[in-house]
PDB file of C-alpha atoms in Angstrom:
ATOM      1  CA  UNK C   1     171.076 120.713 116.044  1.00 39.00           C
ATOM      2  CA  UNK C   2     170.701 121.948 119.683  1.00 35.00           C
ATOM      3  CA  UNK C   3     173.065 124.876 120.481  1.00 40.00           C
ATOM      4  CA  UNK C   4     175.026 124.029 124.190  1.00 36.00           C
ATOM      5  CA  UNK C   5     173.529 126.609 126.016  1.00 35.00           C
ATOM      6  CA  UNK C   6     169.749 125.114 124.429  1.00 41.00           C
ATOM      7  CA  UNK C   7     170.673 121.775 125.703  1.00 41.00           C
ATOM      8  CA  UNK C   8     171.682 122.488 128.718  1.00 41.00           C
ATOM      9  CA  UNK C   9     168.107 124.574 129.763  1.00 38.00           C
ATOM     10  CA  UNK C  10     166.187 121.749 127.858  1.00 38.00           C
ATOM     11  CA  UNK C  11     167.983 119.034 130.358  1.00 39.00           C
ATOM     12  CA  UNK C  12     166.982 121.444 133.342  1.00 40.00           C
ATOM     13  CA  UNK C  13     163.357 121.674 132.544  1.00 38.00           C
ATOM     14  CA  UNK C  14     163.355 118.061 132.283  1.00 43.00           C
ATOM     15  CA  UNK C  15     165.035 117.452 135.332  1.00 41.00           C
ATOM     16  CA  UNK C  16     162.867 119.645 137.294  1.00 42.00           C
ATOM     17  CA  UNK C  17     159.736 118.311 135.687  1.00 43.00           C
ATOM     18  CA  UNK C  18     160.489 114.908 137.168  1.00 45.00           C
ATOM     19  CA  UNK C  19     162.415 116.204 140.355  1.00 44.00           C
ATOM     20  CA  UNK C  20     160.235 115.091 143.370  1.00 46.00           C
ATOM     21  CA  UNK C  21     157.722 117.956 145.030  1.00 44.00           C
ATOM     22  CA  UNK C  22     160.312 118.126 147.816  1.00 47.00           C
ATOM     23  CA  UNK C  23     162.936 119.118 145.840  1.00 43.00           C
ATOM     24  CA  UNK C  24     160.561 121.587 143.744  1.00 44.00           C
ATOM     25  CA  UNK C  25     159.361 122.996 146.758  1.00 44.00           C
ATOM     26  CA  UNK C  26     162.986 123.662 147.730  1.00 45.00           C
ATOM     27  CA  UNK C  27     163.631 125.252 143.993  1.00 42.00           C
ATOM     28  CA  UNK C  28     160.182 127.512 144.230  1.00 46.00           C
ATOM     29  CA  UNK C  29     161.472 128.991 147.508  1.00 47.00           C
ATOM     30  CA  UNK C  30     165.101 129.568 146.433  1.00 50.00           C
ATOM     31  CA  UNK C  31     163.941 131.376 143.083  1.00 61.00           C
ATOM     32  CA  UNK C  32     161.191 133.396 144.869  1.00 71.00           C
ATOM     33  CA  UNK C  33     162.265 136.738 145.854  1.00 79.00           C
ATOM     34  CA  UNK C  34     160.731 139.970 146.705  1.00 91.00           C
ATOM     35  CA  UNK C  35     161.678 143.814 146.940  1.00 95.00           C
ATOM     36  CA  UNK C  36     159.684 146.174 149.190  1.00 96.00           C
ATOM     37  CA  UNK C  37     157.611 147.403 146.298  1.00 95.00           C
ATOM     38  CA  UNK C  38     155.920 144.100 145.606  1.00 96.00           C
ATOM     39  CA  UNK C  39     155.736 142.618 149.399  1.00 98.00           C
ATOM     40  CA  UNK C  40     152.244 142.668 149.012  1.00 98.00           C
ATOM     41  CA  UNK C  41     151.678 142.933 145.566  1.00 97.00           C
ATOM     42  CA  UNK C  42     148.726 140.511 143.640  1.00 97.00           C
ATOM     43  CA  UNK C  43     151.889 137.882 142.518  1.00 96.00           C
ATOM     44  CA  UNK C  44     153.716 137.592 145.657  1.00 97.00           C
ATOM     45  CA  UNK C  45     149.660 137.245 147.306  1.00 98.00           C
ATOM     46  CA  UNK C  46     149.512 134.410 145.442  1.00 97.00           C
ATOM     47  CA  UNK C  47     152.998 132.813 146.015  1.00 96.00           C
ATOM     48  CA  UNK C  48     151.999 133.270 150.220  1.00 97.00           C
ATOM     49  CA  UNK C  49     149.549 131.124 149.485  1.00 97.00           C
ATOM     50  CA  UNK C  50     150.971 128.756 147.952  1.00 95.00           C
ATOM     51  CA  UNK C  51     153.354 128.247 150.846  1.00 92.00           C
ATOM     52  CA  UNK C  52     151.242 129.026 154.284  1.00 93.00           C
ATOM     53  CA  UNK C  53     150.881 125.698 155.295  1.00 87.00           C
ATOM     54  CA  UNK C  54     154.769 124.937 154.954  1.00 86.00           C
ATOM     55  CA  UNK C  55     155.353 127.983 157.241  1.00 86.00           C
ATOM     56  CA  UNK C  56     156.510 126.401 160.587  1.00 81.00           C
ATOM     57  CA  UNK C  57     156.286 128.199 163.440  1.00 79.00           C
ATOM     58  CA  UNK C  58     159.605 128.275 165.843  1.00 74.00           C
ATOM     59  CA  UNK C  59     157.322 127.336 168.690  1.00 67.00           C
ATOM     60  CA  UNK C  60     155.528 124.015 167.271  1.00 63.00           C
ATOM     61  CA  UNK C  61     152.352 122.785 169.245  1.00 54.00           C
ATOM     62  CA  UNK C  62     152.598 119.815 171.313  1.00 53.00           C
ATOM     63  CA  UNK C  63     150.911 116.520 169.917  1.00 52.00           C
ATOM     64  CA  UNK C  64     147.439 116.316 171.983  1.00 54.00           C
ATOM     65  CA  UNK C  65     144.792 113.633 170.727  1.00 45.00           C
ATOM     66  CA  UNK C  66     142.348 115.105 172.266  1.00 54.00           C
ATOM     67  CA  UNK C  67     143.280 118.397 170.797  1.00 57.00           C
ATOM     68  CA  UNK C  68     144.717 121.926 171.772  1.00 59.00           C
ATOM     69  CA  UNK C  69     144.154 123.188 175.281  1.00 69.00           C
ATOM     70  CA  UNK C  70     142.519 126.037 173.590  1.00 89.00           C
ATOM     71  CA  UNK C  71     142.325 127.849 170.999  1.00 94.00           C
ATOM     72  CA  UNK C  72     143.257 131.457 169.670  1.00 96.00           C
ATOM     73  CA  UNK C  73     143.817 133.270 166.555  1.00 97.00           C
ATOM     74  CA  UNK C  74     145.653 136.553 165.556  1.00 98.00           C
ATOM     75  CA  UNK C  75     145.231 139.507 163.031  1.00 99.00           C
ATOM     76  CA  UNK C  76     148.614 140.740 161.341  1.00 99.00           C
ATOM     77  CA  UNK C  77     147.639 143.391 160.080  1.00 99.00           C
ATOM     78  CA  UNK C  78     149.697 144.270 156.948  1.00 99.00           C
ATOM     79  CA  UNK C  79     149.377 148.015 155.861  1.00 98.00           C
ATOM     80  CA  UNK C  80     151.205 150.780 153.932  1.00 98.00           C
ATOM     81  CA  UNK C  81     151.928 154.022 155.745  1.00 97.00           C
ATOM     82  CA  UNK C  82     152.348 156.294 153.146  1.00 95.00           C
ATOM     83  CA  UNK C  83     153.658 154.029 150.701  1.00 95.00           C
ATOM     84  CA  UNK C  84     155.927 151.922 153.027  1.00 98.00           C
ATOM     85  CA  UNK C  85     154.888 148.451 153.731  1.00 98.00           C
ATOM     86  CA  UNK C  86     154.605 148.345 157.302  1.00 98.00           C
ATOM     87  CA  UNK C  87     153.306 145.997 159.557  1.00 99.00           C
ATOM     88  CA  UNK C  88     151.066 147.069 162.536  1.00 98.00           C
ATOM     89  CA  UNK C  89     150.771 146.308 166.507  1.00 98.00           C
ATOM     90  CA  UNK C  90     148.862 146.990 169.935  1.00 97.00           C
ATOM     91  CA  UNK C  91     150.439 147.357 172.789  1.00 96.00           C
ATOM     92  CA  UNK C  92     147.991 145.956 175.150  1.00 94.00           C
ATOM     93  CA  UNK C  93     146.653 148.269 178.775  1.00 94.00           C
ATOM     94  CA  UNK C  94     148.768 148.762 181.544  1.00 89.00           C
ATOM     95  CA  UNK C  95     145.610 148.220 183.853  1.00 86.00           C
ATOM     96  CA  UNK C  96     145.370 144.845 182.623  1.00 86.00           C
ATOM     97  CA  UNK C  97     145.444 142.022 184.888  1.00 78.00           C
ATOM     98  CA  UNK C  98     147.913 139.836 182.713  1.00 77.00           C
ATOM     99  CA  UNK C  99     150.638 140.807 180.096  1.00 74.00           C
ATOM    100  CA  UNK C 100     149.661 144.773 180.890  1.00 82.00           C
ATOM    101  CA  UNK C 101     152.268 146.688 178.603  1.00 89.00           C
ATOM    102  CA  UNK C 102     152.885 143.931 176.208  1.00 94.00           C
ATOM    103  CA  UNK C 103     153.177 144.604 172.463  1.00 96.00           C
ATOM    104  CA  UNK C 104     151.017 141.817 170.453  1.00 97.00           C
ATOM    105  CA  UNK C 105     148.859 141.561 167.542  1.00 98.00           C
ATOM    106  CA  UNK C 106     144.872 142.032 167.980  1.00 98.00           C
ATOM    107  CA  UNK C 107     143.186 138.579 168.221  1.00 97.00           C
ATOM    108  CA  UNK C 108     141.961 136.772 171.199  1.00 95.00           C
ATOM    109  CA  UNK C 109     140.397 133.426 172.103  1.00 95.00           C
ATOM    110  CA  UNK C 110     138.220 131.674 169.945  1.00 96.00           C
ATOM    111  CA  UNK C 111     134.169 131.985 170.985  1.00 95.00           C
ATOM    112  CA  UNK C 112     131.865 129.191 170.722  1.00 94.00           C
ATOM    113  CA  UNK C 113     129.927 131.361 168.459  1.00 95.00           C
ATOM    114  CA  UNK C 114     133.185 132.152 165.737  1.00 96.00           C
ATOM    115  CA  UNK C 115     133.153 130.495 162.759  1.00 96.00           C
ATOM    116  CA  UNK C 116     136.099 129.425 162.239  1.00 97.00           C
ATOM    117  CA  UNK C 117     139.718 130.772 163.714  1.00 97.00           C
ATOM    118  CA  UNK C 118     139.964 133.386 160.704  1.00 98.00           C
ATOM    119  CA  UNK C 119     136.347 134.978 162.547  1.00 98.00           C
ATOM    120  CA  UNK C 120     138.166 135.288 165.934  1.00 98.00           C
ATOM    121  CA  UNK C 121     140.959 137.660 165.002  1.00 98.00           C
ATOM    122  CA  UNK C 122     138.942 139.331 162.936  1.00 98.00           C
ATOM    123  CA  UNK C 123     136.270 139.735 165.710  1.00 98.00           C
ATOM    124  CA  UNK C 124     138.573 140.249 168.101  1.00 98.00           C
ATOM    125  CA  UNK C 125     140.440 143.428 166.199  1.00 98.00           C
ATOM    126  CA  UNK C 126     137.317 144.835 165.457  1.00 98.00           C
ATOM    127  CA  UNK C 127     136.574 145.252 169.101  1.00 97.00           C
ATOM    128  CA  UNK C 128     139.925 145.708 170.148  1.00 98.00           C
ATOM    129  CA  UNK C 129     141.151 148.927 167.524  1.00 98.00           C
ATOM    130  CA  UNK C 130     137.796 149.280 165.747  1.00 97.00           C
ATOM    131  CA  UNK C 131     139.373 147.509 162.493  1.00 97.00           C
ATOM    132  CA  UNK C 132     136.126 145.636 160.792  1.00 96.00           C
ATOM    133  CA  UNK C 133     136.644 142.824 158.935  1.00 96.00           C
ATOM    134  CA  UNK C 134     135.244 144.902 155.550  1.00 96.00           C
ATOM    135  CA  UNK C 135     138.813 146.650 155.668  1.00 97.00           C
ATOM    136  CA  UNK C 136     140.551 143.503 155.180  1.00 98.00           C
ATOM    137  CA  UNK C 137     142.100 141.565 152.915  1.00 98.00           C
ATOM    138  CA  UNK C 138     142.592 138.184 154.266  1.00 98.00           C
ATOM    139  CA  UNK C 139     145.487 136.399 152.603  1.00 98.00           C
ATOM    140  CA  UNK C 140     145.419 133.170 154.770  1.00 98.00           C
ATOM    141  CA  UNK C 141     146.182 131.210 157.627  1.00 97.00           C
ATOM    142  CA  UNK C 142     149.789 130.469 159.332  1.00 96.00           C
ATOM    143  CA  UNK C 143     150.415 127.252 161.354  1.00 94.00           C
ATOM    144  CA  UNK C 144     149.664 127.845 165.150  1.00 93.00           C
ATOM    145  CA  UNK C 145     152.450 128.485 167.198  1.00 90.00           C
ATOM    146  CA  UNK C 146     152.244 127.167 171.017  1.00 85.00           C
ATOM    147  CA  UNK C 147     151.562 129.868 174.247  1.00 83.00           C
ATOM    148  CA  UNK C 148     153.177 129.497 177.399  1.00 73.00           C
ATOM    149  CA  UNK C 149     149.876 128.488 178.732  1.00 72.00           C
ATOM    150  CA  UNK C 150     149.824 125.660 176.389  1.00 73.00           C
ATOM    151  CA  UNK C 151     147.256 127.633 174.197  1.00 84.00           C
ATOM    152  CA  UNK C 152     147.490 127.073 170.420  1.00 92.00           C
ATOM    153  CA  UNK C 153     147.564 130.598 168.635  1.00 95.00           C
ATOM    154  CA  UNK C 154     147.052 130.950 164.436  1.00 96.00           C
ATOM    155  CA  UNK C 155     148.704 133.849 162.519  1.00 98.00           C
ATOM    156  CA  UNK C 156     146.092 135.226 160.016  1.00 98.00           C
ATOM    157  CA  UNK C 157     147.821 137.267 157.307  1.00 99.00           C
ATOM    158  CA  UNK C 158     144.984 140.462 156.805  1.00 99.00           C
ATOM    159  CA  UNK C 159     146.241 142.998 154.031  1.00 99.00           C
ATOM    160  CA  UNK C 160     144.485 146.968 155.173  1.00 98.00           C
ATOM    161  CA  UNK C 161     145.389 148.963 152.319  1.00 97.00           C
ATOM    162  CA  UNK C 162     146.736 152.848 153.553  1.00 97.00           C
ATOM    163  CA  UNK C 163     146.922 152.761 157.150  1.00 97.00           C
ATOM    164  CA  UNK C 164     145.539 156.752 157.380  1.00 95.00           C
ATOM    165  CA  UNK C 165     142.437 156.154 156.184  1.00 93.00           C
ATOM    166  CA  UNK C 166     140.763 153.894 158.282  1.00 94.00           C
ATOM    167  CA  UNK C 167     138.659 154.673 160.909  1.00 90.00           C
ATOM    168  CA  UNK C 168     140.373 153.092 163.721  1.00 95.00           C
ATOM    169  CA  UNK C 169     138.483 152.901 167.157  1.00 96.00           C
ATOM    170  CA  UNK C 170     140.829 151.992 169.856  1.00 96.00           C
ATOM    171  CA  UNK C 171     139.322 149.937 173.210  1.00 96.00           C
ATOM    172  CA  UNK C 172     141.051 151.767 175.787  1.00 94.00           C
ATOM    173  CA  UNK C 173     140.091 148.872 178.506  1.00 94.00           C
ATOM    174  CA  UNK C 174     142.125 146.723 176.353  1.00 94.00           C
ATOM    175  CA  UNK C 175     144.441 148.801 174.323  1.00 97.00           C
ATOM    176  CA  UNK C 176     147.301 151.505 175.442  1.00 96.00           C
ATOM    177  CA  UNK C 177     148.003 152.212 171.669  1.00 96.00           C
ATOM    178  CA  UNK C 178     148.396 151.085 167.980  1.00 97.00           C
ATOM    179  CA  UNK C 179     151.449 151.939 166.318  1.00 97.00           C
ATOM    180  CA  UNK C 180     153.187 150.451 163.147  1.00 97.00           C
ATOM    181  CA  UNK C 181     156.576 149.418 161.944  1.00 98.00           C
ATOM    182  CA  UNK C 182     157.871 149.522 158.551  1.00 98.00           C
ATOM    183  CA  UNK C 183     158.750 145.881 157.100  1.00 98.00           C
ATOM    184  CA  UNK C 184     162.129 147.561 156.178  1.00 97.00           C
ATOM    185  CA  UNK C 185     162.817 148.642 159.618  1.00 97.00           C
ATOM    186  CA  UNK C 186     161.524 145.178 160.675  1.00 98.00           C
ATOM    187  CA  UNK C 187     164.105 143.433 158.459  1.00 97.00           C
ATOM    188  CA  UNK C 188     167.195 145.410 159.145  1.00 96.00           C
ATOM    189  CA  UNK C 189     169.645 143.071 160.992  1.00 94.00           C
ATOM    190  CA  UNK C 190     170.617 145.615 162.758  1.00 95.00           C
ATOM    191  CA  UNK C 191     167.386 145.955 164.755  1.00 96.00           C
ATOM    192  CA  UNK C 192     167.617 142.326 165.326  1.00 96.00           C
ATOM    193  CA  UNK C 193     169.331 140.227 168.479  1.00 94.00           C
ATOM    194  CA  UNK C 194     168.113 137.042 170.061  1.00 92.00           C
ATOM    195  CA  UNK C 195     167.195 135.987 173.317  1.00 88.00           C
ATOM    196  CA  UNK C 196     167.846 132.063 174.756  1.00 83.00           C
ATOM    197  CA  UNK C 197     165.210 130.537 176.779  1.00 73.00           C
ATOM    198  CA  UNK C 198     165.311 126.740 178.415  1.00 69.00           C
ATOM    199  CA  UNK C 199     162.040 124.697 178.800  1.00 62.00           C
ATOM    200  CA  UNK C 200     161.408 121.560 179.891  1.00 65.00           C
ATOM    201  CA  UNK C 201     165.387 121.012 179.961  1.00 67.00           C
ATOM    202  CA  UNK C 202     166.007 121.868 176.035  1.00 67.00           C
ATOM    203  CA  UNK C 203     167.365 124.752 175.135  1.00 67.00           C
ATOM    204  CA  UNK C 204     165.812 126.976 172.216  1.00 72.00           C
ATOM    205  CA  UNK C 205     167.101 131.162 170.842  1.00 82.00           C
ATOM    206  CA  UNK C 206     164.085 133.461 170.141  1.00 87.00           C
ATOM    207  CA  UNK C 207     164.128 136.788 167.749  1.00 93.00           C
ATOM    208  CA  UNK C 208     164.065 139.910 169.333  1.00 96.00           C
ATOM    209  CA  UNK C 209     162.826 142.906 167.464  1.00 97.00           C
ATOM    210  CA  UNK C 210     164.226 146.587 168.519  1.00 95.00           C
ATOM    211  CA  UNK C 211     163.085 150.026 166.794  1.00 87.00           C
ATOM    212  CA  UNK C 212     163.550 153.387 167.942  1.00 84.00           C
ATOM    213  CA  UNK C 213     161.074 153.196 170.818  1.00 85.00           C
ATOM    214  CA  UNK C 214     162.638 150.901 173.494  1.00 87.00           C
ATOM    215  CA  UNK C 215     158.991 150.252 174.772  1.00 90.00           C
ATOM    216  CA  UNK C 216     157.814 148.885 171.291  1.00 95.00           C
ATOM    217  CA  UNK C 217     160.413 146.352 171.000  1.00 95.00           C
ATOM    218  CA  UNK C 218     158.875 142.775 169.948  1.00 97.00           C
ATOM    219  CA  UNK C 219     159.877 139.841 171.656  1.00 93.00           C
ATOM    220  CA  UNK C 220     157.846 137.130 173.043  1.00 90.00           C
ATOM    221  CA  UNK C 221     155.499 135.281 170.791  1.00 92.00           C
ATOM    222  CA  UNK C 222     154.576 138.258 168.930  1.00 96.00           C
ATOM    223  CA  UNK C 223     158.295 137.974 167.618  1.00 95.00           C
ATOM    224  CA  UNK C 224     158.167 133.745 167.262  1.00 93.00           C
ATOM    225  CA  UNK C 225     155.102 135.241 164.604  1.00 96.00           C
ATOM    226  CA  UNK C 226     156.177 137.909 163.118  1.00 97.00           C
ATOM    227  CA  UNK C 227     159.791 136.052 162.426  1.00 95.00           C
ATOM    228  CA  UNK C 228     157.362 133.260 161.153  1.00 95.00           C
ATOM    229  CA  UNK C 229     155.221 135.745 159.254  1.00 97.00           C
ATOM    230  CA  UNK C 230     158.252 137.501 157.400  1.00 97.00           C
ATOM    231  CA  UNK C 231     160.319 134.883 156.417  1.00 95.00           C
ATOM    232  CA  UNK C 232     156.868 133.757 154.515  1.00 96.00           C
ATOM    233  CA  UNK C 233     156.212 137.707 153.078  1.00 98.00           C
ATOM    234  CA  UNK C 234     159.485 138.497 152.650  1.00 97.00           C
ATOM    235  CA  UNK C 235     162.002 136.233 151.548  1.00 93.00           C
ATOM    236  CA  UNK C 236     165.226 138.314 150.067  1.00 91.00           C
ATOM    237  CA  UNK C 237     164.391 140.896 152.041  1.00 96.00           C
ATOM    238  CA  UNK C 238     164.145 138.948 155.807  1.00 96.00           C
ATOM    239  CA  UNK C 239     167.476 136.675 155.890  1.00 93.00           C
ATOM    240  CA  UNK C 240     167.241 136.081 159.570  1.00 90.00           C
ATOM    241  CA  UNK C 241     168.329 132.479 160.579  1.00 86.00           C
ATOM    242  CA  UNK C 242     167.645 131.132 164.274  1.00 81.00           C
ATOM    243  CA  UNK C 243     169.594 128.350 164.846  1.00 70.00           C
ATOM    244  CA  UNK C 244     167.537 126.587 167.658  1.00 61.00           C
ATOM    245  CA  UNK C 245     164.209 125.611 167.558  1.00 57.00           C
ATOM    246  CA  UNK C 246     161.799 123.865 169.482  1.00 55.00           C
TER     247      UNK C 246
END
């Protein structure tokens, strides 16, 4: 004789077993949660996996036969400082041309020579902050999110171990400085507002990230990715919601 409490678990395996992959997609990401301790431990690794292609950007590329404008690719480098997960940035020269003084990830383009879009942002760190691709763990591609210029631009998730001891080689053509957050700080709602943009007569509400530097704050599409890249790290810890898209 089956106890109630038995019953009742045996009749919710079963109904998951048969429930559509929709519906355990939806279960998978309600039960996963993670703490700052295992954000980028070997299990939740695994479980980002699992999930990067289901991570939609805010900023969806448009529908092109004939493919994307062009291509580029981003590192996010993921790092512990001390042992704080922490996620790291470049803020890009002030004697640049275009977007001097911007804070971004390192990535670039994609060369006719890269592999694939994984080899540009690796390429592209190393030469930008001296970061070879030896030092990293890469966990995986996120769907491309879409440039003002039209350009297509792919997250890759890179894991760097202890940020202090790695020989970092900054390209001061390129680079002002490298400096990191912690995912903590990053998740706090309180270092989170939103800014509203209209384009192409729609409407659409973008993260902003603040700290305690106002010239490191994140907005832009560094913060469309890294909203994109912690709600797939992070979930129980980042619980922001933006209510438009485009």
């Amino acid at each position: 004789m089956i106890n109630i409490f038995t019953r009742a678990t045996l009749l919710h395996w079963q109904s998951t077993k048969h429930a559509s992959k929709p519906l355990q997609s939806v279960v998978a990401r309600t039960l996963h949660k993670v703490d700052l301790e295992s954000v980028f431990s070997d299990n939740n690794k695994i479980h980002v996996q699992s999930k990067l292609d289901t991570a939609r950007p805010l900023i969806r590329p448009l529908a092109n036969p004939k493919g994307p404008k062009s291509e580029a690719a981003v590192l996010v480098p993921m790092c512990y400082i001390g042992q704080e997960p922490s996620i790291l940035f470049m803020m890009r020269s002030r004697d640049l041309n275009s977007h001097s003084g911007e804070i971004c990830f390192p990535g670039g383009m994609k060369d006719s020579t890269d592999r694939d879009l994984v080899h540009t942002a690796l390429r592209e760190t190393h030469e930008e902050i001296g970061l070879s691709e030896e030092h990293v763990d890469v966990w995986g591609r996120l769907p491309p999110s879409r440039a003002r210029a039209g350009s297509q631009v792919t997250p890759v998730l890179g894991f760097c171990g202890n940020y202090e001891d790695k020989p970092w080689k900054i390209n001061d053509k390129e680079v002002q400085e490298i400096f990191t957050r912690s995912i903590a700080s990053l998740c706090d709602s309180d270092n989170i507002r939103t800014t509203q943009f209209r384009y192409e007569n729609t409407g659409y509400t973008m993260p902003v990230f603040f700290g305690s530097s106002a010239k490191h704050r994140v907005w832009g599409l560094t913060a469309v990715i890294l909203h994109q890249v912690l709600s797939t790290i992070a979930p129980g810890i980042y619980n922001f919601k933006v209510k438009h898209k485009r």
